[in-house]
Amino acid sequence: MLVTGGAGYIGSHAAKALSRAGHRVVVYDNLVAGHRGAVKYGEFVQGDILDPSMLRSTMQKHGVDAVMHFAAFLDVGESVREPVKYYRNNVIGIVNVLDAMAALKIGTLVFSSTCATYGEPTETPITESHPQRPINSYGESKLVAERAFPHYERAYGIHAIALRYFNAAGADPEGELGEDHSPEIHVIPRALDAATGGEGLKVFGDDYPTPDGTCLRDYIHVTDLADAHVRAVDLIARTGKSGAYNLGTGTPQSVKDVIAAVERVTGRKVPWTLPPRRPGDPAVLYASADKARAEHGWSPAYPSLDDIVRTAWTWHQAHPHGYHG
Ligand SMILES: NC(=O)c1ccc[n+]([C@@H]2O[C@H](COP(=O)([O-])OP(=O)(O)OC[C@H]3O[C@@H](n4cnc5c(N)ncnc54)[C@H](O)[C@@H]3O)[C@@H](O)[C@H]2O)c1
């Protein structure tokens, strides 16, 4: 199993789940955002998905027969300012992966997609049949890939499952792996940092049409995401089925809910300020994950926000500077 981006947050957890399920894992990552210390399962190859010949020779050398593609950039705000980065890394990157797979007759792909492919929701919870109209180049770059899959399946026999994650959160419950982005763009690690004396948390707007005025999101535990990847590979092996699946808990949580959970779990106050809304932040985003439940037999083992925050807090306490100490 080749895991591109396996030195990153979600990929490292998936590599662990795959190893535990008996797969032989090769992590392929250029470490632009990942960490060598996050590769605790499988063999590590330092390489770039923008290097087609290295990608292909790595797949060949290791006898890869399935690929999980996590390697990408994922900062929505940056994607608005610098779309070229997102088209280059995310679009050309997946094309290189598909090319190598086609050349080597590798027929199984699990792809990290995102709720950002839906854009501004017209109804919630969001199901897989909700229109996909991304409002930034990040979401667009993932949708381009999803749209390519049926063509590659018809021509080259590549079966692809796109998993559309909502907000990945939490850390390995066994404490081996966690979230270490730089800069950190996600609210739970930022709230934990604020609770421990770091920069205060910024709550972007409290005048949304939601019960407490802050945005509602769907936080899904990273170990539950990892589990869904293992199930997706099994599903392709058993049925040859391609498709797209939402992964979320289906429970919307506000930014103030997150602050309250962090305060409950840590026993500390989270200092926060209230800058205005950011352009492009929908008020409400949460998933219907009924399709993944029905077809993968998947259901989140850590659906409670407090449990998600607790695992992130355990990781944060043990690794206040992430993988670097
Ligand atoms: N974190 C979330 O909440 C979230 C939500 C929806 C979708 N996703 C998707 O999940 C995937 C993983 O996200 P993450 O949070 O683990 O991010 P991450 O930045 O922690 O991991 C991405 C990994 O890919 C590697 N990478 C990037 N470009 C590369 C390249 N050109 N060649 C080789 N390696 C490269 C990075 O070094 C990093 O290790 C991404 O595709 C992202 O779009 C994440």
CSV table of C-alpha atoms and ligand atoms in Angstrom, one decimal:
chain,number,residue,atom,x,y,z
A,1,MET,CA,0.0,0.0,0.0
A,2,LEU,CA,1.6,3.3,-1.0
A,3,VAL,CA,0.5,6.1,1.3
A,4,THR,CA,1.3,9.5,-0.2
A,5,GLY,CA,1.4,12.2,2.4
A,6,GLY,CA,1.8,9.5,5.1
A,7,ALA,CA,4.1,11.7,7.2
A,8,GLY,CA,1.2,14.2,7.6
A,9,TYR,CA,-1.6,14.3,10.2
A,10,ILE,CA,-4.3,12.0,8.7
A,11,GLY,CA,-2.0,9.9,6.5
A,12,SER,CA,0.2,8.9,9.5
A,13,HIS,CA,-2.9,7.7,11.4
A,14,ALA,CA,-4.1,5.8,8.3
A,15,ALA,CA,-0.6,4.1,7.9
A,16,LYS,CA,-1.0,2.9,11.5
A,17,ALA,CA,-4.5,1.5,10.9
A,18,LEU,CA,-3.4,-0.1,7.6
A,19,SER,CA,-0.4,-1.8,9.3
A,20,ARG,CA,-2.7,-3.0,12.1
A,21,ALA,CA,-5.0,-4.4,9.5
A,22,GLY,CA,-2.1,-6.4,8.0
A,23,HIS,CA,-1.2,-4.3,5.0
A,24,ARG,CA,2.4,-3.6,4.1
A,25,VAL,CA,2.8,0.2,4.0
A,26,VAL,CA,5.2,2.4,2.1
A,27,VAL,CA,4.9,6.1,3.0
A,28,TYR,CA,5.8,8.5,0.2
A,29,ASP,CA,6.1,12.1,1.4
A,30,ASN,CA,8.4,15.1,0.6
A,31,LEU,CA,8.0,16.4,4.2
A,32,VAL,CA,6.9,19.9,2.9
A,33,ALA,CA,4.4,19.8,5.8
A,34,GLY,CA,4.8,16.3,7.3
A,35,HIS,CA,7.3,15.0,9.8
A,36,ARG,CA,9.7,12.1,9.7
A,37,GLY,CA,8.8,11.3,13.3
A,38,ALA,CA,5.2,10.8,12.2
A,39,VAL,CA,6.2,7.8,10.1
A,40,LYS,CA,5.9,5.1,12.8
A,41,TYR,CA,4.4,2.4,10.6
A,42,GLY,CA,5.8,1.2,7.3
A,43,GLU,CA,8.8,2.1,5.3
A,44,PHE,CA,9.6,5.7,4.5
A,45,VAL,CA,10.5,7.1,1.0
A,46,GLN,CA,11.2,10.8,0.8
A,47,GLY,CA,9.8,11.8,-2.5
A,48,ASP,CA,7.6,14.3,-4.3
A,49,ILE,CA,4.3,13.5,-6.1
A,50,LEU,CA,5.5,16.1,-8.6
A,51,ASP,CA,8.4,13.8,-9.6
A,52,PRO,CA,6.6,11.3,-11.8
A,53,SER,CA,9.6,9.0,-12.4
A,54,MET,CA,10.4,8.7,-8.7
A,55,LEU,CA,6.7,8.1,-8.0
A,56,ARG,CA,6.5,5.3,-10.6
A,57,SER,CA,9.8,3.7,-9.7
A,58,THR,CA,8.8,3.6,-6.0
A,59,MET,CA,5.5,1.9,-6.8
A,60,GLN,CA,7.4,-0.6,-9.0
A,61,LYS,CA,10.2,-1.3,-6.6
A,62,HIS,CA,7.9,-2.0,-3.7
A,63,GLY,CA,5.3,-4.0,-5.7
A,64,VAL,CA,2.5,-1.6,-4.7
A,65,ASP,CA,-1.0,-2.8,-5.5
A,66,ALA,CA,-3.1,0.0,-3.9
A,67,VAL,CA,-2.6,3.7,-3.3
A,68,MET,CA,-3.9,6.0,-0.6
A,69,HIS,CA,-3.5,9.6,-1.7
A,70,PHE,CA,-3.3,12.2,1.1
A,71,ALA,CA,-0.5,14.4,-0.2
A,72,ALA,CA,-1.9,17.8,-0.9
A,73,PHE,CA,-2.0,21.4,0.3
A,74,LEU,CA,-5.1,22.2,2.3
A,75,ASP,CA,-5.3,25.8,3.5
A,76,VAL,CA,-8.4,27.3,2.1
A,77,GLY,CA,-7.3,30.9,2.7
A,78,GLU,CA,-4.0,30.3,1.0
A,79,SER,CA,-5.7,28.7,-1.9
A,80,VAL,CA,-7.7,31.9,-2.5
A,81,ARG,CA,-4.5,34.0,-2.5
A,82,GLU,CA,-2.3,31.5,-4.3
A,83,PRO,CA,-4.3,29.2,-6.5
A,84,VAL,CA,-1.3,28.2,-8.6
A,85,LYS,CA,0.1,26.2,-5.6
A,86,TYR,CA,-3.2,24.3,-5.4
A,87,TYR,CA,-3.5,23.5,-9.1
A,88,ARG,CA,0.2,22.5,-9.2
A,89,ASN,CA,0.4,20.3,-6.1
A,90,ASN,CA,-3.1,19.0,-5.8
A,91,VAL,CA,-4.2,18.7,-9.5
A,92,ILE,CA,-0.9,17.8,-11.2
A,93,GLY,CA,-0.1,15.6,-8.1
A,94,ILE,CA,-3.1,13.4,-8.5
A,95,VAL,CA,-2.6,13.2,-12.3
A,96,ASN,CA,0.9,11.9,-11.7
A,97,VAL,CA,-0.4,9.3,-9.3
A,98,LEU,CA,-3.1,8.2,-11.7
A,99,ASP,CA,-0.6,8.1,-14.5
A,100,ALA,CA,1.8,5.9,-12.6
A,101,MET,CA,-1.0,3.6,-11.5
A,102,ALA,CA,-2.3,3.3,-15.1
A,103,ALA,CA,1.2,2.5,-16.3
A,104,LEU,CA,1.7,-0.2,-13.7
A,105,LYS,CA,-1.8,-1.6,-13.8
A,106,ILE,CA,-2.5,-0.7,-10.1
A,107,GLY,CA,-6.3,-0.8,-9.7
A,108,THR,CA,-7.1,0.5,-6.2
A,109,LEU,CA,-7.1,4.2,-5.1
A,110,VAL,CA,-8.5,5.8,-2.0
A,111,PHE,CA,-8.5,9.6,-2.2
A,112,SER,CA,-8.6,12.3,0.4
A,113,SER,CA,-11.4,14.6,-0.7
A,114,THR,CA,-13.2,17.3,1.4
A,115,CYS,CA,-16.5,18.9,2.2
A,116,ALA,CA,-15.0,22.0,0.5
A,117,THR,CA,-16.0,20.4,-2.8
A,118,TYR,CA,-19.6,21.3,-1.9
A,119,GLY,CA,-19.1,25.0,-1.5
A,120,GLU,CA,-21.9,27.0,0.1
A,121,PRO,CA,-24.5,24.4,1.3
A,122,THR,CA,-28.0,24.7,0.0
A,123,GLU,CA,-29.2,22.2,2.5
A,124,THR,CA,-27.9,20.4,5.6
A,125,PRO,CA,-27.0,17.8,6.6
A,126,ILE,CA,-24.9,17.5,3.4
A,127,THR,CA,-25.4,14.3,1.5
A,128,GLU,CA,-23.2,13.0,-1.3
A,129,SER,CA,-25.7,14.1,-3.9
A,130,HIS,CA,-25.5,17.7,-2.8
A,131,PRO,CA,-24.3,19.9,-5.7
A,132,GLN,CA,-20.6,20.3,-5.8
A,133,ARG,CA,-19.8,24.0,-6.4
A,134,PRO,CA,-16.5,24.8,-4.7
A,135,ILE,CA,-15.9,28.5,-3.7
A,136,ASN,CA,-12.1,28.3,-3.5
A,137,SER,CA,-9.3,26.7,-5.5
A,138,TYR,CA,-8.7,24.1,-2.7
A,139,GLY,CA,-12.1,22.6,-3.1
A,140,GLU,CA,-11.9,23.0,-6.9
A,141,SER,CA,-8.5,21.1,-6.9
A,142,LYS,CA,-10.1,18.1,-5.1
A,143,LEU,CA,-13.2,18.2,-7.3
A,144,VAL,CA,-11.1,18.1,-10.5
A,145,ALA,CA,-9.6,14.8,-9.2
A,146,GLU,CA,-13.0,13.4,-8.3
A,147,ARG,CA,-14.3,14.2,-11.8
A,148,ALA,CA,-11.3,12.5,-13.4
A,149,PHE,CA,-11.8,9.1,-11.6
A,150,PRO,CA,-14.7,7.7,-13.8
A,151,HIS,CA,-12.6,8.4,-16.9
A,152,TYR,CA,-9.5,6.6,-15.5
A,153,GLU,CA,-11.7,3.8,-14.3
A,154,ARG,CA,-13.2,3.2,-17.8
A,155,ALA,CA,-9.9,3.5,-19.6
A,156,TYR,CA,-7.4,2.0,-17.2
A,157,GLY,CA,-9.5,0.0,-14.7
A,158,ILE,CA,-8.6,2.1,-11.7
A,159,HIS,CA,-11.3,1.8,-9.0
A,160,ALA,CA,-11.3,4.9,-6.8
A,161,ILE,CA,-13.1,5.8,-3.6
A,162,ALA,CA,-13.1,9.5,-2.7
A,163,LEU,CA,-13.6,10.1,1.0
A,164,ARG,CA,-15.0,13.6,1.7
A,165,TYR,CA,-13.9,14.5,5.2
A,166,PHE,CA,-15.5,17.2,7.2
A,167,ASN,CA,-13.2,18.6,10.0
A,168,ALA,CA,-10.5,16.1,11.0
A,169,ALA,CA,-9.7,16.4,14.7
A,170,GLY,CA,-8.2,14.6,17.7
A,171,ALA,CA,-5.2,12.4,18.0
A,172,ASP,CA,-4.2,8.8,18.1
A,173,PRO,CA,-5.9,7.5,21.4
A,174,GLU,CA,-2.7,5.5,22.1
A,175,GLY,CA,-0.7,8.8,22.1
A,176,GLU,CA,1.7,7.9,19.3
A,177,LEU,CA,0.6,10.4,16.7
A,178,GLY,CA,-1.1,13.8,16.6
A,179,GLU,CA,-1.7,17.0,14.8
A,180,ASP,CA,1.3,19.2,14.0
A,181,HIS,CA,0.6,21.7,11.3
A,182,SER,CA,2.6,24.9,10.9
A,183,PRO,CA,1.0,27.4,10.9
A,184,GLU,CA,-1.8,25.6,12.7
A,185,ILE,CA,-5.1,26.4,10.9
A,186,HIS,CA,-7.4,24.2,12.9
A,187,VAL,CA,-9.5,25.3,15.8
A,188,ILE,CA,-9.0,22.5,18.4
A,189,PRO,CA,-5.2,22.7,18.4
A,190,ARG,CA,-5.4,26.5,18.4
A,191,ALA,CA,-7.8,26.5,21.3
A,192,LEU,CA,-5.5,24.1,23.2
A,193,ASP,CA,-2.6,26.4,22.5
A,194,ALA,CA,-4.6,29.4,23.7
A,195,ALA,CA,-5.5,27.5,26.9
A,196,THR,CA,-1.8,26.9,27.6
A,197,GLY,CA,-0.6,30.4,27.2
A,198,GLY,CA,-0.2,30.6,23.4
A,199,GLU,CA,-1.7,33.2,21.2
A,200,GLY,CA,-5.4,33.8,22.0
A,201,LEU,CA,-8.0,32.1,19.9
A,202,LYS,CA,-9.7,34.1,17.1
A,203,VAL,CA,-13.4,33.5,16.7
A,204,PHE,CA,-14.3,34.8,13.3
A,205,GLY,CA,-17.8,36.3,13.8
A,206,ASP,CA,-20.6,35.6,16.2
A,207,ASP,CA,-23.4,37.0,14.0
A,208,TYR,CA,-24.1,33.9,12.0
A,209,PRO,CA,-27.7,32.6,11.9
A,210,THR,CA,-26.8,29.7,14.3
A,211,PRO,CA,-28.0,29.2,17.9
A,212,ASP,CA,-24.9,30.9,19.5
A,213,GLY,CA,-24.0,33.0,16.4
A,214,THR,CA,-20.7,31.1,15.7
A,215,CYS,CA,-20.1,28.8,12.8
A,216,LEU,CA,-21.2,25.1,13.0
A,217,ARG,CA,-18.9,22.4,11.9
A,218,ASP,CA,-18.7,18.6,12.0
A,219,TYR,CA,-15.6,17.3,13.9
A,220,ILE,CA,-14.6,13.8,13.0
A,221,HIS,CA,-11.9,11.9,14.9
A,222,VAL,CA,-8.8,11.2,12.9
A,223,THR,CA,-8.7,7.5,14.0
A,224,ASP,CA,-12.3,7.2,12.6
A,225,LEU,CA,-11.1,8.6,9.3
A,226,ALA,CA,-8.2,6.1,9.3
A,227,ASP,CA,-10.6,3.2,9.9
A,228,ALA,CA,-12.8,4.4,7.0
A,229,HIS,CA,-9.8,4.2,4.7
A,230,VAL,CA,-9.1,0.6,5.7
A,231,ARG,CA,-12.8,-0.2,5.0
A,232,ALA,CA,-12.6,1.6,1.6
A,233,VAL,CA,-9.7,-0.6,0.5
A,234,ASP,CA,-11.6,-3.7,1.6
A,235,LEU,CA,-14.7,-2.5,-0.2
A,236,ILE,CA,-12.8,-2.1,-3.5
A,237,ALA,CA,-11.2,-5.5,-3.0
A,238,ARG,CA,-14.5,-7.2,-2.4
A,239,THR,CA,-16.8,-5.4,-4.8
A,240,GLY,CA,-14.6,-3.5,-7.3
A,241,LYS,CA,-16.9,-0.6,-6.4
A,242,SER,CA,-15.9,3.1,-6.9
A,243,GLY,CA,-17.7,6.0,-5.3
A,244,ALA,CA,-17.7,9.0,-3.0
A,245,TYR,CA,-18.5,9.0,0.7
A,246,ASN,CA,-18.9,11.7,3.3
A,247,LEU,CA,-17.1,11.2,6.6
A,248,GLY,CA,-18.4,13.1,9.6
A,249,THR,CA,-20.4,12.5,12.8
A,250,GLY,CA,-23.5,14.3,11.6
A,251,THR,CA,-23.5,16.4,14.7
A,252,PRO,CA,-22.9,20.1,14.2
A,253,GLN,CA,-20.8,21.9,16.8
A,254,SER,CA,-20.2,25.6,17.1
A,255,VAL,CA,-16.9,27.4,17.8
A,256,LYS,CA,-18.3,28.2,21.3
A,257,ASP,CA,-19.0,24.4,21.8
A,258,VAL,CA,-15.3,23.7,21.0
A,259,ILE,CA,-14.2,26.4,23.5
A,260,ALA,CA,-16.4,24.9,26.2
A,261,ALA,CA,-15.2,21.4,25.5
A,262,VAL,CA,-11.5,22.5,25.6
A,263,GLU,CA,-12.2,24.3,28.9
A,264,ARG,CA,-14.0,21.2,30.4
A,265,VAL,CA,-11.2,18.8,29.3
A,266,THR,CA,-8.2,21.0,30.2
A,267,GLY,CA,-9.7,22.7,33.3
A,268,ARG,CA,-8.3,26.0,31.9
A,269,LYS,CA,-9.8,29.1,30.3
A,270,VAL,CA,-9.5,29.6,26.6
A,271,PRO,CA,-8.8,33.3,25.9
A,272,TRP,CA,-10.5,34.4,22.7
A,273,THR,CA,-11.1,37.6,20.6
A,274,LEU,CA,-13.8,38.3,18.1
A,275,PRO,CA,-12.5,39.5,14.7
A,276,PRO,CA,-15.1,39.9,12.0
A,277,ARG,CA,-16.3,37.1,9.7
A,278,ARG,CA,-13.9,35.7,7.2
A,279,PRO,CA,-15.1,35.8,3.6
A,280,GLY,CA,-16.0,32.3,2.4
A,281,ASP,CA,-16.9,30.7,5.7
A,282,PRO,CA,-20.3,29.1,5.4
A,283,ALA,CA,-22.4,29.3,8.6
A,284,VAL,CA,-23.2,25.6,8.8
A,285,LEU,CA,-21.4,22.6,7.4
A,286,TYR,CA,-22.2,19.1,8.6
A,287,ALA,CA,-22.4,15.7,7.0
A,288,SER,CA,-24.9,13.0,6.5
A,289,ALA,CA,-22.6,9.9,6.6
A,290,ASP,CA,-25.4,7.4,6.2
A,291,LYS,CA,-23.9,6.1,2.9
A,292,ALA,CA,-20.6,5.2,4.6
A,293,ARG,CA,-22.4,3.6,7.4
A,294,ALA,CA,-24.6,1.6,5.1
A,295,GLU,CA,-22.0,0.6,2.5
A,296,HIS,CA,-18.8,0.4,4.6
A,297,GLY,CA,-20.3,-0.7,7.9
A,298,TRP,CA,-18.4,2.3,9.2
A,299,SER,CA,-19.4,4.3,12.3
A,300,PRO,CA,-17.4,6.7,14.4
A,301,ALA,CA,-15.9,5.2,17.5
A,302,TYR,CA,-15.1,8.6,19.0
A,303,PRO,CA,-18.2,10.7,18.1
A,304,SER,CA,-18.2,12.9,21.3
A,305,LEU,CA,-16.5,16.3,21.1
A,306,ASP,CA,-15.1,15.8,24.6
A,307,ASP,CA,-13.4,12.6,23.6
A,308,ILE,CA,-12.0,14.1,20.4
A,309,VAL,CA,-10.6,17.1,22.5
A,310,ARG,CA,-9.3,14.7,25.2
A,311,THR,CA,-7.1,12.8,22.7
A,312,ALA,CA,-5.8,16.0,21.2
A,313,TRP,CA,-5.1,17.4,24.7
A,314,THR,CA,-3.2,14.2,25.7
A,315,TRP,CA,-1.0,14.6,22.6
A,316,HIS,CA,-0.6,18.3,23.1
A,317,GLN,CA,0.6,17.8,26.7
A,318,ALA,CA,3.1,15.1,25.7
A,319,HIS,CA,4.3,17.1,22.6
A,320,PRO,CA,3.9,20.8,23.2
A,321,HIS,CA,6.1,21.5,20.2
A,322,GLY,CA,4.6,18.7,18.1
A,323,TYR,CA,7.0,16.2,16.6
A,324,HIS,CA,9.9,18.5,17.5
A,325,GLY,CA,9.7,18.1,21.2
B,1,LIG,N1,-7.2,18.1,8.0
B,1,LIG,C1,-8.5,18.2,7.6
B,1,LIG,O1,-9.4,18.6,8.4
B,1,LIG,C2,-8.9,17.7,6.2
B,1,LIG,C3,-10.2,17.9,5.8
B,1,LIG,C4,-10.6,17.4,4.6
B,1,LIG,C5,-9.7,16.9,3.7
B,1,LIG,N2,-8.4,16.8,4.1
B,1,LIG,C6,-7.4,16.2,3.1
B,1,LIG,O2,-6.7,15.2,3.8
B,1,LIG,C7,-5.3,15.1,3.3
B,1,LIG,C8,-4.4,15.1,4.5
B,1,LIG,O3,-4.6,16.3,5.3
B,1,LIG,P1,-3.7,16.5,6.6
B,1,LIG,O4,-4.5,17.3,7.5
B,1,LIG,O5,-3.2,15.2,7.1
B,1,LIG,O6,-2.6,17.4,6.0
B,1,LIG,P2,-1.0,17.4,6.3
B,1,LIG,O7,-0.4,18.6,5.7
B,1,LIG,O8,-0.7,17.0,7.7
B,1,LIG,O9,-0.5,16.1,5.4
B,1,LIG,C9,-0.3,16.2,4.0
B,1,LIG,C10,1.1,15.5,3.7
B,1,LIG,O10,1.3,15.5,2.3
B,1,LIG,C11,2.7,15.9,2.1
B,1,LIG,N3,2.8,16.5,0.8
B,1,LIG,C12,2.3,17.6,0.4
B,1,LIG,N4,2.7,17.9,-0.9
B,1,LIG,C13,3.4,16.8,-1.3
B,1,LIG,C14,4.1,16.5,-2.5
B,1,LIG,N5,4.1,17.3,-3.5
B,1,LIG,N6,4.8,15.4,-2.5
B,1,LIG,C15,4.9,14.5,-1.5
B,1,LIG,N7,4.2,14.8,-0.3
B,1,LIG,C16,3.5,15.9,-0.2
B,1,LIG,C17,3.1,16.8,3.3
B,1,LIG,O11,4.4,16.8,3.6
B,1,LIG,C18,2.2,16.2,4.4
B,1,LIG,O12,3.0,15.2,5.1
B,1,LIG,C19,-5.2,16.3,2.3
B,1,LIG,O13,-5.3,15.8,1.0
B,1,LIG,C20,-6.3,17.2,2.7
B,1,LIG,O14,-6.7,17.9,1.6
B,1,LIG,C21,-8.0,17.2,5.3
